mmCIF file of C-alpha atoms and ligand atoms in Angstrom:
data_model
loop_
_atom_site.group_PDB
_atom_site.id
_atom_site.type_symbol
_atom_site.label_atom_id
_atom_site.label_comp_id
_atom_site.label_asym_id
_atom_site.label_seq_id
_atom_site.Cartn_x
_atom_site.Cartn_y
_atom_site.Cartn_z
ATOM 1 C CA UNK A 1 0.000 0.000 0.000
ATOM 2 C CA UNK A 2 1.334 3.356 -0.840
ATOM 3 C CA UNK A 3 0.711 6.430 0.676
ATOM 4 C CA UNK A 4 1.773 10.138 0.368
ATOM 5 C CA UNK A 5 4.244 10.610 3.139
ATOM 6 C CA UNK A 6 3.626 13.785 5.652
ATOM 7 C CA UNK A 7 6.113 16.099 5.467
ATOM 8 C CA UNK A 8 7.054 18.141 9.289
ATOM 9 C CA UNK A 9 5.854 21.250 7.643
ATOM 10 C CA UNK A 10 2.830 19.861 6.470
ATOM 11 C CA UNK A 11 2.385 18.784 10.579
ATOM 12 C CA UNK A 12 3.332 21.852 11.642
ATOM 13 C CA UNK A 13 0.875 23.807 9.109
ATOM 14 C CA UNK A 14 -1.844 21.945 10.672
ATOM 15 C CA UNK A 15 -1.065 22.514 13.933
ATOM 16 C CA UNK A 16 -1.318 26.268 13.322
ATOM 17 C CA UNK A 17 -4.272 26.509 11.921
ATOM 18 C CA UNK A 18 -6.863 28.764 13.828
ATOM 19 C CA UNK A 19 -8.412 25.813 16.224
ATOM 20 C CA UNK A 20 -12.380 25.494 15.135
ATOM 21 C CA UNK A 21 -10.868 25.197 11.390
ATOM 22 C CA UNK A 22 -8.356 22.285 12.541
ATOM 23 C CA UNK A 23 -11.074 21.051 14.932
ATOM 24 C CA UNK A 24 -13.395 21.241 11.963
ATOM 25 C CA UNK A 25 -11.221 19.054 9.327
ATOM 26 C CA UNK A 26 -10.898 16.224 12.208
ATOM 27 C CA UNK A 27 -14.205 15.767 12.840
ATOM 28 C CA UNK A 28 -14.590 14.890 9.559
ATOM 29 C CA UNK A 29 -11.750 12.919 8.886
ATOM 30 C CA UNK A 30 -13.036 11.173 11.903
ATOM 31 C CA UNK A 31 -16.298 10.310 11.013
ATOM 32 C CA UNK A 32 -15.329 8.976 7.315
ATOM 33 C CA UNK A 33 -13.320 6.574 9.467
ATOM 34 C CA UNK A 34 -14.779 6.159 12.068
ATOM 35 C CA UNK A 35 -17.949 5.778 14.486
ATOM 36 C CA UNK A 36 -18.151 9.275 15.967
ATOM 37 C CA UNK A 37 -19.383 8.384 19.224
ATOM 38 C CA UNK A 38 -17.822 4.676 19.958
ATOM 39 C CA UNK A 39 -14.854 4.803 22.383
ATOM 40 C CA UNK A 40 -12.369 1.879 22.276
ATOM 41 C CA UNK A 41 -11.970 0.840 26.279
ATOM 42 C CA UNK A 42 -8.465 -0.553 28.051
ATOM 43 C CA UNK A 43 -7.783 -1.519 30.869
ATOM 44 C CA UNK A 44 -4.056 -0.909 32.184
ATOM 45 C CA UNK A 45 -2.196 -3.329 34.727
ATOM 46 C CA UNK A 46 1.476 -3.357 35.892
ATOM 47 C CA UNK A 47 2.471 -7.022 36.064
ATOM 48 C CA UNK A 48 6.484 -6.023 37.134
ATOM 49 C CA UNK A 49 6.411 -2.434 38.674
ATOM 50 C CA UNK A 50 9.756 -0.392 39.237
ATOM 51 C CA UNK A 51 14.141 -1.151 39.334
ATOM 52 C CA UNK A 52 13.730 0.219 35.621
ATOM 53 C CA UNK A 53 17.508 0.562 34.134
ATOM 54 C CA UNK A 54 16.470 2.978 31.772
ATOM 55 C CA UNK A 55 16.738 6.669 32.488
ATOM 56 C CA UNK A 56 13.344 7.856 30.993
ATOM 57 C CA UNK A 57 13.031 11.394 32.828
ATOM 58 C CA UNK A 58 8.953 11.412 33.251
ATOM 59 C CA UNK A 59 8.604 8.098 34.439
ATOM 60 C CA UNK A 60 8.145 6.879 38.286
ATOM 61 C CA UNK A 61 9.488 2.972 37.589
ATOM 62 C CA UNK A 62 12.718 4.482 36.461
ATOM 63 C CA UNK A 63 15.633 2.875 39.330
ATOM 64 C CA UNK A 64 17.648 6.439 38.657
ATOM 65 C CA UNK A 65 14.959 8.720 40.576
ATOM 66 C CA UNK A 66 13.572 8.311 44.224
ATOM 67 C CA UNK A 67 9.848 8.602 43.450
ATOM 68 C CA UNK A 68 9.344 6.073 46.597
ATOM 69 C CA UNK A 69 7.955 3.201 44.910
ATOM 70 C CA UNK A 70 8.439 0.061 46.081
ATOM 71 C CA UNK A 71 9.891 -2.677 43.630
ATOM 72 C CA UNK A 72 7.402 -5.143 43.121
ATOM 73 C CA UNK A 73 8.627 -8.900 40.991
ATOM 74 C CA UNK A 74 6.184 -10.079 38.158
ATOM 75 C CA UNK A 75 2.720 -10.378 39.459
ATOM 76 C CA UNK A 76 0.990 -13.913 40.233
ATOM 77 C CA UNK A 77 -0.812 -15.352 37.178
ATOM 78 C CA UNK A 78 -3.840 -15.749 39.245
ATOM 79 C CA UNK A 79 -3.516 -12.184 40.020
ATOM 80 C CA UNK A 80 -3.503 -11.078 36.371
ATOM 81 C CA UNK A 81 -6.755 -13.392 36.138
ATOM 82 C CA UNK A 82 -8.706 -11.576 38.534
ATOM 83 C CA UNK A 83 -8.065 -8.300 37.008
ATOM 84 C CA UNK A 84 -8.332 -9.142 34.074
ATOM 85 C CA UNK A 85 -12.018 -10.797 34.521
ATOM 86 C CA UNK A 86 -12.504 -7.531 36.928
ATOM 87 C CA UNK A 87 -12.118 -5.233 34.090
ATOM 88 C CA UNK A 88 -13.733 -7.124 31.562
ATOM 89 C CA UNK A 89 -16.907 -7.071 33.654
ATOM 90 C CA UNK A 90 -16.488 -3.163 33.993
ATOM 91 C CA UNK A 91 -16.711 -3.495 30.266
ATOM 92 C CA UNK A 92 -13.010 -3.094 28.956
ATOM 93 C CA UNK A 93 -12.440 -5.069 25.665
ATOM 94 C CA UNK A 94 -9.054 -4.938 25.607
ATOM 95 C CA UNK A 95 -6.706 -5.549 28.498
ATOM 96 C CA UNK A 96 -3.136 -4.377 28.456
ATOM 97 C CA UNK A 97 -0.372 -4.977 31.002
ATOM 98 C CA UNK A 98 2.912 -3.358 31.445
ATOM 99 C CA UNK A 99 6.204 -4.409 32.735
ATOM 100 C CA UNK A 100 9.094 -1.657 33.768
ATOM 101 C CA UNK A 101 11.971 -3.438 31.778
ATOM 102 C CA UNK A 102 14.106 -2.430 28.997
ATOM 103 C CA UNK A 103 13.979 -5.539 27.232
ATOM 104 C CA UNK A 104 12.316 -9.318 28.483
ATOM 105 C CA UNK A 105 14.649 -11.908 29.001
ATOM 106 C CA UNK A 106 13.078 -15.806 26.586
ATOM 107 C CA UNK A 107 12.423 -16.731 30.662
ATOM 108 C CA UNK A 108 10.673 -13.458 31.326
ATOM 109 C CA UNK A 109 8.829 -13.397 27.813
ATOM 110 C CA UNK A 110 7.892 -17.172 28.193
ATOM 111 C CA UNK A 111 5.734 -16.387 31.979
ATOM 112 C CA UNK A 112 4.062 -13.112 30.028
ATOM 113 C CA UNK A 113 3.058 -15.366 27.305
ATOM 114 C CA UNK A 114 0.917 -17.187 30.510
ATOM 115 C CA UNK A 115 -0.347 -14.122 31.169
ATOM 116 C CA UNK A 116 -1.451 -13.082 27.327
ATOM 117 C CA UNK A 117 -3.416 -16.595 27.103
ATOM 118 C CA UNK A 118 -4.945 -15.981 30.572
ATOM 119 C CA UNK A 119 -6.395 -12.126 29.254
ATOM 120 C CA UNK A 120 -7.145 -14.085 26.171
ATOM 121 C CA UNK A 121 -9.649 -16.602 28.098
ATOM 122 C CA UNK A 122 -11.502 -13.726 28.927
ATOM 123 C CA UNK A 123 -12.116 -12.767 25.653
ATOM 124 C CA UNK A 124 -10.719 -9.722 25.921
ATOM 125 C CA UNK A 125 -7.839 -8.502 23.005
ATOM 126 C CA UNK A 126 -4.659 -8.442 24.804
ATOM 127 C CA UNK A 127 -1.733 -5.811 24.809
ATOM 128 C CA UNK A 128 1.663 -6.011 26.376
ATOM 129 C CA UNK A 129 4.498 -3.162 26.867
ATOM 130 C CA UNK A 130 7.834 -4.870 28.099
ATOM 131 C CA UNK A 131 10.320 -2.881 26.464
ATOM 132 C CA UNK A 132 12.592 -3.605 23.323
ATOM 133 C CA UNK A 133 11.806 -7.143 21.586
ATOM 134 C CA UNK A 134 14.125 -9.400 19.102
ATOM 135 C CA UNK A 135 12.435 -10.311 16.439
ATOM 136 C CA UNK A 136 11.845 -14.758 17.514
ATOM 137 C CA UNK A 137 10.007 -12.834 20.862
ATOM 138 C CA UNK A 138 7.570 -10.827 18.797
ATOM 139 C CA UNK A 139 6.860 -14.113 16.995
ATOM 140 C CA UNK A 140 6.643 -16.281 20.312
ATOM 141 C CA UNK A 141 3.835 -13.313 21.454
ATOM 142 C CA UNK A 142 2.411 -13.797 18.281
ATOM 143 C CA UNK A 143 1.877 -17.364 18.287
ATOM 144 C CA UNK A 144 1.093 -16.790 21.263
ATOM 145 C CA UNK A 145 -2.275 -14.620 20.234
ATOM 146 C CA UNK A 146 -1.098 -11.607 21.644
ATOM 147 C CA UNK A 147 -2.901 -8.599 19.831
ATOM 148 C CA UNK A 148 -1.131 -5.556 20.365
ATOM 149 C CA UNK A 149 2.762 -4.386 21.451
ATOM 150 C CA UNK A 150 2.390 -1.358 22.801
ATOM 151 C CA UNK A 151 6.083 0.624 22.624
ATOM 152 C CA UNK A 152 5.805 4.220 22.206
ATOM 153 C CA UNK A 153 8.212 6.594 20.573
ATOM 154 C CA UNK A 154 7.771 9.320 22.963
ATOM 155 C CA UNK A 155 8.765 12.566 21.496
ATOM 156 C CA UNK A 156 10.580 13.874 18.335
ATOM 157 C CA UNK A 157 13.756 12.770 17.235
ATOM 158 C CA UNK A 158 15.076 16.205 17.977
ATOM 159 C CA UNK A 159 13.861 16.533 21.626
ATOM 160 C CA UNK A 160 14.425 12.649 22.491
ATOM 161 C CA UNK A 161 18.044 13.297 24.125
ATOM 162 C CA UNK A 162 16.750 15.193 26.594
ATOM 163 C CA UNK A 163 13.952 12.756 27.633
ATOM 164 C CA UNK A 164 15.632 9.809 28.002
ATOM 165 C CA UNK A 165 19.404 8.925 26.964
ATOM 166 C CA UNK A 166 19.465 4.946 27.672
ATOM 167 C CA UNK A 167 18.272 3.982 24.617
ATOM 168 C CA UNK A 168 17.549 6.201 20.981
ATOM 169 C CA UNK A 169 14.240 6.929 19.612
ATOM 170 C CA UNK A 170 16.214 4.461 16.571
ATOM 171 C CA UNK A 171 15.882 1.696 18.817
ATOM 172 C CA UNK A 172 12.380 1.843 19.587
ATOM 173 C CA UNK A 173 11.396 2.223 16.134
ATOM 174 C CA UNK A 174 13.315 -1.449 15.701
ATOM 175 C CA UNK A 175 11.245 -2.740 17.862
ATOM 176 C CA UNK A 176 8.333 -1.124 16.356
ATOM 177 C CA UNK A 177 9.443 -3.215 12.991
ATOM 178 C CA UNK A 178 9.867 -6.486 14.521
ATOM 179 C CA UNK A 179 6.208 -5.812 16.334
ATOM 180 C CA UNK A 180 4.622 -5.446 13.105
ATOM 181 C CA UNK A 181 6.613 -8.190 10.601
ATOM 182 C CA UNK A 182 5.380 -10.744 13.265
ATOM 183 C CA UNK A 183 1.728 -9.678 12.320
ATOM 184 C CA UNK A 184 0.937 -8.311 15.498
ATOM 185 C CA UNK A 185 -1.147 -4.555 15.506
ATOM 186 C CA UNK A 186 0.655 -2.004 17.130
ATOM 187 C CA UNK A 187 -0.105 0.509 19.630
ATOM 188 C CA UNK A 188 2.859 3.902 19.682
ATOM 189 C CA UNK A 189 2.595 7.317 20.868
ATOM 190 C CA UNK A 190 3.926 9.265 23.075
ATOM 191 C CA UNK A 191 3.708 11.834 26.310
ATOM 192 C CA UNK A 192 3.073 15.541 25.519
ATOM 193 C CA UNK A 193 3.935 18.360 27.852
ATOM 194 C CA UNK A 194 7.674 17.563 28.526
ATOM 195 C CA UNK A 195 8.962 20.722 27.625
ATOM 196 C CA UNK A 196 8.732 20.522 23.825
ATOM 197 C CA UNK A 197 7.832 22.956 21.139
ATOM 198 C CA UNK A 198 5.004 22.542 18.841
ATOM 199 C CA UNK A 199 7.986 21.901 15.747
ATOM 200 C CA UNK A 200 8.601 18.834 18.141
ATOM 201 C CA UNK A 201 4.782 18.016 18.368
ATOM 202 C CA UNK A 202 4.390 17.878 14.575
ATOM 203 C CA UNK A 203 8.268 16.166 14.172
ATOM 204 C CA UNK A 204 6.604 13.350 16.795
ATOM 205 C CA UNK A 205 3.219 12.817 15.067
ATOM 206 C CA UNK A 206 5.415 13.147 11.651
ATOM 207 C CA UNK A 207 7.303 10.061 12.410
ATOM 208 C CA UNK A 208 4.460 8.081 13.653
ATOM 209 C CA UNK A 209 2.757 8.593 10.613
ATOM 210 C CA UNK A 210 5.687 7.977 8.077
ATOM 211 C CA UNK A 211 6.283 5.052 9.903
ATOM 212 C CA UNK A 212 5.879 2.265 7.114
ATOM 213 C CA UNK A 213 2.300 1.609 8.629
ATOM 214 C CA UNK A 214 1.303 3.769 10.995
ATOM 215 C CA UNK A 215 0.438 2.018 14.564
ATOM 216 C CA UNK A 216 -3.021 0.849 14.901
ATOM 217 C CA UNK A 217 -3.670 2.258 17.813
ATOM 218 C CA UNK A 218 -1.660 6.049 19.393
ATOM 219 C CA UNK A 219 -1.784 7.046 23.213
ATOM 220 C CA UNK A 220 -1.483 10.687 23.735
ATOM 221 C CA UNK A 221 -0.506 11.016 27.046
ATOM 222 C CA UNK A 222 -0.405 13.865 28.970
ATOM 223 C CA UNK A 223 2.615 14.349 31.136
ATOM 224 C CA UNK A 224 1.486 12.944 35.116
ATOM 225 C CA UNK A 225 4.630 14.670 36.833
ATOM 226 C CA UNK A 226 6.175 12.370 39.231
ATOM 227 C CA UNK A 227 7.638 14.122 42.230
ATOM 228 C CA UNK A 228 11.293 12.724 42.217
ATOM 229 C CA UNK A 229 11.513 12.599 38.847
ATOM 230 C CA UNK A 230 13.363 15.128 36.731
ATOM 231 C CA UNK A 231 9.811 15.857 35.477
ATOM 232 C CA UNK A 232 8.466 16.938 38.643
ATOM 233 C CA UNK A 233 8.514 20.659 37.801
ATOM 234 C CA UNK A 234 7.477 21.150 34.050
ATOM 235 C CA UNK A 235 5.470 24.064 33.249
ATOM 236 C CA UNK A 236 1.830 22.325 32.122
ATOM 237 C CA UNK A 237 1.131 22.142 28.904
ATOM 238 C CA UNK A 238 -2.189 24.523 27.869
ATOM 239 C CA UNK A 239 -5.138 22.079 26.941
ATOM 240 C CA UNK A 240 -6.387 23.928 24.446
ATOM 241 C CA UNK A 241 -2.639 22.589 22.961
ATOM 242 C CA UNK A 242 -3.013 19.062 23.724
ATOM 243 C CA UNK A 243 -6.734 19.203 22.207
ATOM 244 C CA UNK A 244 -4.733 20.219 19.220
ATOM 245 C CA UNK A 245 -2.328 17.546 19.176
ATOM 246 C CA UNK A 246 -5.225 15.230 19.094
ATOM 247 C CA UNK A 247 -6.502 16.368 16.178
ATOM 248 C CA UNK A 248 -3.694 16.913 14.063
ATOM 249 C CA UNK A 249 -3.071 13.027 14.924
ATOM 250 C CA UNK A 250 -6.662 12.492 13.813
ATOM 251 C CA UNK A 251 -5.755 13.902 10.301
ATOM 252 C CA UNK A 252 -2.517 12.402 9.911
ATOM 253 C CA UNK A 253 -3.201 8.960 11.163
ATOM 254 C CA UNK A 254 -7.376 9.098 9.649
ATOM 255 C CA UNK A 255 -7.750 4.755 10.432
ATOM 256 C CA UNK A 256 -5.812 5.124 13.984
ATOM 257 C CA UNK A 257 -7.486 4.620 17.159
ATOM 258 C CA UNK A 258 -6.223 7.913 19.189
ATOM 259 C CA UNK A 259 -5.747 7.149 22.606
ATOM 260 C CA UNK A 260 -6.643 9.761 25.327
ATOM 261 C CA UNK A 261 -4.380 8.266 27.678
ATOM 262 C CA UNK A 262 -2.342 9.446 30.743
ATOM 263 C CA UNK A 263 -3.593 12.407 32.292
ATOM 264 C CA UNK A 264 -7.015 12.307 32.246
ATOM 265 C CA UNK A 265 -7.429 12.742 35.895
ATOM 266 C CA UNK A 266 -6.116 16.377 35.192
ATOM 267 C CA UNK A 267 -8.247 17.445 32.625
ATOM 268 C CA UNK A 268 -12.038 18.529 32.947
ATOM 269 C CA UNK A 269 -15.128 17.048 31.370
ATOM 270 C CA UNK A 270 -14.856 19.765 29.145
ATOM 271 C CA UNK A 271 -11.289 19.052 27.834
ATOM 272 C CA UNK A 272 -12.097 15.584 27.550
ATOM 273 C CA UNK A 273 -14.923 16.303 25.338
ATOM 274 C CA UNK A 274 -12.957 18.479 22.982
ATOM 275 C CA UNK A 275 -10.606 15.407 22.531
ATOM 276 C CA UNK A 276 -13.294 13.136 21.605
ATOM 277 C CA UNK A 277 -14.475 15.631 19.245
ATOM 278 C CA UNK A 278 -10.660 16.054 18.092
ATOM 279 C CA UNK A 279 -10.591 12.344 16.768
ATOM 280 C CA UNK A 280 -9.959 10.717 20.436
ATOM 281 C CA UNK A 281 -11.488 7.301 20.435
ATOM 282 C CA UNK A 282 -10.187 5.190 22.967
ATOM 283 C CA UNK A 283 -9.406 5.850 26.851
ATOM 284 C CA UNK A 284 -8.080 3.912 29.718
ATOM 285 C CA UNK A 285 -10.338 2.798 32.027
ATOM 286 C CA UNK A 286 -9.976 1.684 35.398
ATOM 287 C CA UNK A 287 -8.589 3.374 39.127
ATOM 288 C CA UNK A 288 -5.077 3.008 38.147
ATOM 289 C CA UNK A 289 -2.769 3.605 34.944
ATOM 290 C CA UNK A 290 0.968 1.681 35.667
ATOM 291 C CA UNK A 291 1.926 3.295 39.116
ATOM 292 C CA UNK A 292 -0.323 6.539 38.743
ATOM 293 C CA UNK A 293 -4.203 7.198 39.525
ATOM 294 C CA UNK A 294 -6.470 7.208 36.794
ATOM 295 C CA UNK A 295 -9.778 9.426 35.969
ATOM 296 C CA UNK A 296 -12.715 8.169 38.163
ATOM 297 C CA UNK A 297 -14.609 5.384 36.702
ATOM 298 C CA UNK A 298 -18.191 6.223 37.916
ATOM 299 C CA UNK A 299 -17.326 10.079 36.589
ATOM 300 C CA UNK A 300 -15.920 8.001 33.377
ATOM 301 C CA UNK A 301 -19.439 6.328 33.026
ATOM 302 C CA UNK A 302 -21.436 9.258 33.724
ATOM 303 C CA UNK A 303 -18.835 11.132 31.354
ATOM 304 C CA UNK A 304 -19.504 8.646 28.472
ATOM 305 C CA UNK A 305 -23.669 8.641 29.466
ATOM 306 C CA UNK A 306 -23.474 12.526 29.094
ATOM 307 C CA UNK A 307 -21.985 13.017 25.687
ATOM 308 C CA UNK A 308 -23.450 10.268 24.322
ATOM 309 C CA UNK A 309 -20.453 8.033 23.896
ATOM 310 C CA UNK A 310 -20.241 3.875 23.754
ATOM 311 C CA UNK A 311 -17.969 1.356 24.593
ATOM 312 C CA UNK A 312 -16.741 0.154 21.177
ATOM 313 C CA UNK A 313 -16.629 -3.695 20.969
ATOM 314 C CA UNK A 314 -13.545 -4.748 18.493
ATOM 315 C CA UNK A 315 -14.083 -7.603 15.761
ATOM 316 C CA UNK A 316 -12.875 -10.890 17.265
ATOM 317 C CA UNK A 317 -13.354 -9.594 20.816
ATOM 318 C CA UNK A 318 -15.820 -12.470 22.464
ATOM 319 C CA UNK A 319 -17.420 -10.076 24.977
ATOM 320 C CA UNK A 320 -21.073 -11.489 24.303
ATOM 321 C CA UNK A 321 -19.999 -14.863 25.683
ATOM 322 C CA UNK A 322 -18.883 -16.444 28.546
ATOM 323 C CA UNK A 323 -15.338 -16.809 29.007
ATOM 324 C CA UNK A 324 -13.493 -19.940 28.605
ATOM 325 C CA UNK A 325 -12.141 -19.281 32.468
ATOM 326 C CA UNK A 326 -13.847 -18.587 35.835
ATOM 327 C CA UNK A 327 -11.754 -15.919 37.749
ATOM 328 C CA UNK A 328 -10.028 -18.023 40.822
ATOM 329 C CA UNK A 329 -10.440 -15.961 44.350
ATOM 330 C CA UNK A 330 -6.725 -15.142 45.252
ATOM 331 C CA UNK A 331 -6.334 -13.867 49.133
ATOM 332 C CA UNK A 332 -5.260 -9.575 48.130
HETATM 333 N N1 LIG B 401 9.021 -0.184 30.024
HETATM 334 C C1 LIG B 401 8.188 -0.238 28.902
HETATM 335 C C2 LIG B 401 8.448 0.881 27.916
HETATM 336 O O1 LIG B 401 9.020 1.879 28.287
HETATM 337 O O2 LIG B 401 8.036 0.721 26.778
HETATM 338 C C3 LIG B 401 6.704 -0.246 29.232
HETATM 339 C C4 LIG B 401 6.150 0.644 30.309
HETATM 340 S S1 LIG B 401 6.301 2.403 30.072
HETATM 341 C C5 LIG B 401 5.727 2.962 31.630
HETATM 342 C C6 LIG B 401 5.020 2.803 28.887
HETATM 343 C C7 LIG B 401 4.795 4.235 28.519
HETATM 344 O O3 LIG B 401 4.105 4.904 29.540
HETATM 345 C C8 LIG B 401 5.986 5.117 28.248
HETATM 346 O O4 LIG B 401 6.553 4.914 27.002
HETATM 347 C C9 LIG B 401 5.381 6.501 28.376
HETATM 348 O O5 LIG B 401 4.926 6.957 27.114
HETATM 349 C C10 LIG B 401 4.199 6.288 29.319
HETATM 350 N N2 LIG B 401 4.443 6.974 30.597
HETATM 351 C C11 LIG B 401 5.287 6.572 31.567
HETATM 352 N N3 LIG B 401 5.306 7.459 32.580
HETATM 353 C C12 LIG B 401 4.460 8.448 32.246
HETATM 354 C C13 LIG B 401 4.085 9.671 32.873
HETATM 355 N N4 LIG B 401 4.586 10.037 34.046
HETATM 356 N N5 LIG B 401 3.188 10.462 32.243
HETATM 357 C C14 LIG B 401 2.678 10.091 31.054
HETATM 358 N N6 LIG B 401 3.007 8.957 30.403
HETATM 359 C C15 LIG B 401 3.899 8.151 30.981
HETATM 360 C C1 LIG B 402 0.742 4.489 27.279
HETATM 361 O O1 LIG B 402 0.971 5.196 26.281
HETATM 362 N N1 LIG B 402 0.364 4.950 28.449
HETATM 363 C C2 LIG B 402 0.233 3.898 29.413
HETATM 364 C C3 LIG B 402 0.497 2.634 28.564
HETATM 365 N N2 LIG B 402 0.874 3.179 27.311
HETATM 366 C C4 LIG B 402 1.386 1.582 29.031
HETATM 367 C C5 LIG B 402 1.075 4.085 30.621
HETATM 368 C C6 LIG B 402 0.813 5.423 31.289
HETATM 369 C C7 LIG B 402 1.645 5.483 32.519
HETATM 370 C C8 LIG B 402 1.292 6.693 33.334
HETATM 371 C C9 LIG B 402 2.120 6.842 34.533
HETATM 372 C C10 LIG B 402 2.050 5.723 35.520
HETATM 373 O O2 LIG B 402 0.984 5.110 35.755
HETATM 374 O O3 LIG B 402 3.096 5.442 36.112
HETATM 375 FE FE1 LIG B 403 11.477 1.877 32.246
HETATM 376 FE FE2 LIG B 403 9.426 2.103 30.549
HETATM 377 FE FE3 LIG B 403 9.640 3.719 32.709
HETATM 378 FE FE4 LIG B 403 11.341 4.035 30.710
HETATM 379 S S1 LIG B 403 9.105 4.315 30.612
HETATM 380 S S2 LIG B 403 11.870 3.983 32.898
HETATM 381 S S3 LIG B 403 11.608 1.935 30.009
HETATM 382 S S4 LIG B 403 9.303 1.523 32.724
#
C-alpha cells in the first residue's frame, strides 16, 4: 500500500491553523473513518512495577529517581486473572499490562506469554508493553495470540536526548518493525507536555505517521509529573494545545485509534470532550494507569452517558460470551 508521506511542515501547518478550522477538518476525517461516538476501552495493569535501568526522565518505575515506589517482581498469574475478569466485567475489551523493563529476558517473555493466554480466556484482546523485543520474541507473542505491542516513541527525534538517553528513539522504532513483521497490531505514541515545542509536536506525530504503517492504535498522554523525577517541575502544557495535538493526529493517522491516555485525571469534562471531538477514540479505564491514579470510573461512566459516547466492541473480541475461564479468588 502506498501512501503520500507527511512532510514536518505539512504537521506543523496543521497545527497552526486557527483551532475550530483544525477542529473542523478532524471531525470529519473522523467520522469517514470512524464511528463518531464509539470509544475503544483498556484496561491498564502493571504485572512487574519499578528497578527500571532505563533513564526515561517522566517516568516513576525508572531505578535512577527516588519517586518512593516500592519494587514489586512479576505479578501472580492468578492475580492477572482476577483483574483481568474484573475489568472485563467493567466493560473493557481490551486488556493491556505493562512491565518496567528495557527488554524481556526468553524466561521473562515465556511467563508473560501465561499471562497473554490468561487475558485471552476472557475474551478480551490483549496488549503487552515490556520494552525492546528481538524479532523470535515478537513471533513467540504472536503465536502466542497476543494482539497488540504497545512501545511508544515518545517525542521527536530532535527533543528525544533530553527525555531519556538509555536507549535512541532508533531503537524503539526497531522494535516497532519487529512488532509489526510478526503480524501483530501495534499501539505507539507518546507523552506531551515535557517541555517541547510545537515543531517537536508535529516532528513526533510526523514520524508516527511515516512510519511504514502507521500504529493501529496512538496514546497521547499527557505528562502525570512524578515528584522525584526530573519531570516533577514542568510548566503544564495549555489544553487547548493538547486538544490540538489530538486532532492533528486524527488527520494524519485518519484509520488510527487515538488514545486519550495518561492524564485524564487532570483534565475537565470539558477538555475531555474536545478530545473526543478532536478524533480521540479510545481511553483507559480503570482506578489506576501503571503506578499513577487514573480518571474516576463512575465520573468516566457518567462522562460517556453525558456526551453520548459507547464502549466500542472490536471484531474478534468475544465479549457477548462467557469466558473460557472462571476468575479463581486469590487472598489480596
Ligand atoms: N518499560 C516499557 C516501555 O518503556 O516501553 C513499558 C512501560 S512504560 C511505563 C510505557 C509508557 O508509559 C511510556 O513509554 C510513556 O509513554 C508512558 N508513561 C510513563 N510514565 C508516564 C508519565 N509520568 N506520564 C505520562 N506517560 C507516561
Ligand atoms: C501508554 O501510552 N500509556 C500507558 C500505557 N501506554 C502503558 C502508561 C501510562 C503510565 C502513566 C504513569 C504511571 O501510571 O506510572
Ligand atoms: Fe522503564 Fe518504561 Fe519507565 Fe522508561 S518508561 S523507565 S523503560 S518503565
Amino acid at each position: 500500500m502506498s501512501r503520500p508521506a507527511w512532510s514536518k511542515q505539512e504537521a506543523l501547518d496543521l497545527f497552526e491553523k486557527p483551532f475550530n478550522d483544525l477542529l473542523f477538518q478532524a471531525q470529519q476525517v473522523h467520522r469517514e473513518h470512524h464511528d463518531p461516538n464509539a470509544v475503544q476501552v483498556s484496561t491498564l495493569l502493571s504485572i512487574k512495577t519499578g528497578a527500571c535501568p532505563e533513564d526515561c526522565s517522566y517516568c516513576s518505575q525508572s531505578a535512577r529517581y527516588d519517586t518512593g515506589l516500592e519494587r514489586e517482581r512479576l505479578l501472580p498469574l492468578d492475580e492477572v486473572r482476577t483483574a483481568a475478569h474484573r475489568a472485563r466485567e467493567k466493560g473493557a475489551s481490551r486488556f493491556c499490562m505493562g512491565a518496567a523493563w528495557r527488554n524481556p529476558t526468553d524466561r521473562q517473555l515465556e511467563n508473560v506469554i501465561d499471562m497473554v493466554r490468561v487475558v485471552k480466556e476472557t475474551g478480551m484482546e490483549a496488549c503487552v508493553t515490556l520494552g525492546m523485543l528481538k524479532p523470535a520474541q515478537a513471533q513467540r507473542l504472536k503465536e502466542a495470540g497476543l494482539d497488540y505491542y504497545n512501545h511508544n516513541i515518545d517525542t521527536s527525534a530532535e527533543f528525544y536526548d533530553q527525555v531519556i538517553t538509555t536507549r535512541s528513539i532508533e531503537d524503539r522504532i526497531e522494535t516497532l518493525d519487529h512488532v509489526r513483521d510478526a503480524g501483530i497490531n501495534v499501539c505507539s505514541g507518546g507523552i506531551l507536555g515535557m517541555g517541547e515545542s510545537r515543531e517537536d509536536r508535529a516532528s513526533f506525530l510526523n514520524t508516527l505517521a511515516n512510519l511504514k504503517q502507521p500504529p493501529e492504535s496512538v496514546p497521547l498522554n499527557m505528562l502525570v509529573r512524578i515528584p522525584g523525577t526530573p519531570m516533577a517541575d514542568v510548566p503544564a502544557l495549555d489544553p487547548i494545545e493538547f486538544i490540538r495535538t489530538v486532532a492533528v493526529a486524527r488527520i494524519m493517522m485518519p484509520d488510527s485509534h487515538v488514545r486519550l491516555s495518561a492524564g485524564r485525571e487532570g483534565m475537565s469534562e470539558a477538555i475531555q470532550a474536545w478530545c473526543f471531538f478532536a478524533g480521540a477514540n479510545s481511553i483507559f479505564y480503570g482506578e489506576k494507569l501503571l503506578t499513577a491514579d487514573n480518571a474516576d470510573a463512575a465520573e468516566d461512566e457518567a462522562m460517556f452517558a453525558k456526551l453520548g459516547l459507547t464502549p466500542l466492541v472490536p471484531e474478534g473480541c468475544r465479549l457477548d460470551e462467557p469466558a473460557d475461564s472462571e476468575p479463581r479468588s486469590v487472598s489480596a
